[in-house]
CSV table of C-alpha atoms in Angstrom, one decimal:
chain,number,residue,atom,x,y,z
A,18,MET,CA,84.4,222.4,164.2
A,19,LYS,CA,85.6,223.5,167.6
A,20,LYS,CA,86.7,220.9,170.0
A,21,LYS,CA,85.9,221.1,173.7
A,22,ILE,CA,88.2,219.5,176.3
A,23,ILE,CA,86.4,217.5,179.0
A,24,ASN,CA,87.9,216.9,182.4
A,25,THR,CA,86.3,216.2,185.8
A,26,LYS,CA,87.7,215.8,189.3
A,27,ASN,CA,85.4,212.8,189.6
A,28,ALA,CA,87.6,210.7,187.4
A,29,PRO,CA,91.4,210.1,187.5
A,30,ALA,CA,93.4,213.0,186.3
A,31,PRO,CA,95.5,212.4,183.2
A,32,ILE,CA,99.1,211.4,183.9
A,33,GLY,CA,100.4,212.5,180.5
A,34,PRO,CA,99.8,214.9,177.7
A,35,TYR,CA,96.2,214.0,177.1
A,36,ASN,CA,92.7,214.7,178.5
A,37,GLN,CA,90.0,212.6,179.9
A,38,ALA,CA,87.8,213.3,176.9
A,39,VAL,CA,87.5,215.6,173.8
A,40,LYS,CA,84.1,216.6,172.5
A,41,ILE,CA,83.7,217.7,168.9
A,42,ASN,CA,80.3,218.5,167.5
A,43,ASN,CA,78.1,215.8,169.0
A,44,MET,CA,80.8,213.2,169.4
A,45,LEU,CA,82.8,212.5,172.5
A,46,PHE,CA,86.1,210.6,172.5
A,47,ILE,CA,87.0,209.3,176.0
A,48,SER,CA,90.5,208.2,176.9
A,49,GLY,CA,91.0,204.7,178.3
A,50,GLN,CA,90.1,204.3,181.9
A,51,VAL,CA,91.6,202.0,184.6
A,52,ALA,CA,90.4,201.3,188.1
A,53,MET,CA,91.9,204.4,189.7
A,54,ASP,CA,89.8,205.9,192.5
A,55,PRO,CA,89.8,209.8,192.2
A,56,ASN,CA,88.4,209.9,195.8
A,57,ASN,CA,91.3,208.0,197.2
A,58,ASN,CA,94.4,209.8,195.8
A,59,ASN,CA,94.0,207.9,192.5
A,60,GLU,CA,94.8,204.6,194.2
A,61,LEU,CA,94.4,201.7,191.9
A,62,VAL,CA,91.5,199.5,193.0
A,63,LYS,CA,92.9,195.9,193.2
A,64,SER,CA,90.6,194.2,195.7
A,65,SER,CA,88.7,192.2,193.1
A,66,ILE,CA,87.8,192.3,189.4
A,67,LYS,CA,84.3,193.2,190.5
A,68,ASP,CA,85.5,196.3,192.3
A,69,GLU,CA,87.9,197.2,189.5
A,70,THR,CA,85.1,197.0,186.9
A,71,HIS,CA,82.7,199.1,189.0
A,72,GLN,CA,85.5,201.8,189.4
A,73,VAL,CA,86.1,201.9,185.7
A,74,MET,CA,82.4,202.3,185.0
A,75,LYS,CA,82.1,205.0,187.6
A,76,ASN,CA,85.0,206.9,186.0
A,77,LEU,CA,83.4,206.6,182.6
A,78,SER,CA,80.1,207.7,184.0
A,79,SER,CA,81.7,210.8,185.6
A,80,ILE,CA,83.3,211.8,182.3
A,81,LEU,CA,80.1,211.3,180.4
A,82,LYS,CA,78.2,213.4,183.0
A,83,GLU,CA,80.7,216.2,182.7
A,84,ALA,CA,80.1,216.2,178.9
A,85,GLU,CA,76.3,216.2,179.6
A,86,MET,CA,75.9,212.7,178.3
A,87,ASP,CA,75.3,209.2,179.8
A,88,PHE,CA,75.7,205.6,178.7
A,89,THR,CA,72.8,205.8,176.3
A,90,ASN,CA,75.1,208.1,174.2
A,91,VAL,CA,77.9,205.5,173.9
A,92,VAL,CA,78.2,203.8,170.5
A,93,LYS,CA,81.5,201.9,170.8
A,94,THR,CA,83.5,200.5,173.6
A,95,THR,CA,86.7,198.4,174.0
A,96,ILE,CA,87.5,196.2,177.1
A,97,PHE,CA,90.9,194.9,177.8
A,98,LEU,CA,91.2,191.9,180.1
A,99,SER,CA,94.4,190.5,181.6
A,100,ASP,CA,92.7,187.0,181.8
A,101,MET,CA,89.7,185.7,179.9
A,102,SER,CA,88.5,184.0,183.1
A,103,TYR,CA,87.2,187.5,184.1
A,104,PHE,CA,85.0,187.8,181.1
A,105,LYS,CA,81.7,186.7,182.6
A,106,GLU,CA,81.9,188.9,185.7
A,107,VAL,CA,83.2,191.9,183.9
A,108,ASN,CA,80.5,191.4,181.2
A,109,ASN,CA,77.7,191.3,183.9
A,110,ILE,CA,78.9,194.4,185.7
A,111,TYR,CA,79.4,196.3,182.4
A,112,GLY,CA,75.9,195.3,181.2
A,113,SER,CA,74.4,196.6,184.5
A,114,TYR,CA,75.4,200.2,183.5
A,115,LEU,CA,73.7,200.0,180.1
A,116,ASN,CA,70.1,200.2,178.9
A,117,ASP,CA,68.8,196.8,177.7
A,118,GLY,CA,68.5,196.8,174.0
A,119,GLU,CA,70.6,200.0,173.5
A,120,GLU,CA,74.1,198.5,174.2
A,121,PRO,CA,76.9,199.9,172.1
A,122,ALA,CA,79.1,198.0,169.7
A,123,ARG,CA,82.0,196.4,171.6
A,124,GLU,CA,85.2,194.5,171.4
A,125,THR,CA,86.9,192.6,174.3
C-alpha cells in the first residue's frame, strides 16, 4: 500500500505539518476544512453562514477533484457548528452538493 499526498492550489494550503488529503488504495482521507478562500489570500469568509458553507464545500470539491473524485465518492462526513441555529441553512447548502439518495453517513 503506497500512499499518495493530495494538495491543490484551489483549496487553502495547510498551515501545519499535514496535507489537504492522503489517498491510499481507493480511499481518500481529507483534512478538516474551514471557510478560507484560496483565491483571496486564504482570507476567512465571515460574511454569512451561507457563504462560509459554500466556501467549505468548494474547498472540499477542489480536493476531491485533485484526487480524481467527487462527492459521489464520499462515504462519511463530520460537520462542526458553532451554533445549532445554523443547522438548517448549513444542511440545505451541504445537501445541494450531493446526489439525492447517495448521501454519505454524517455526524453534526
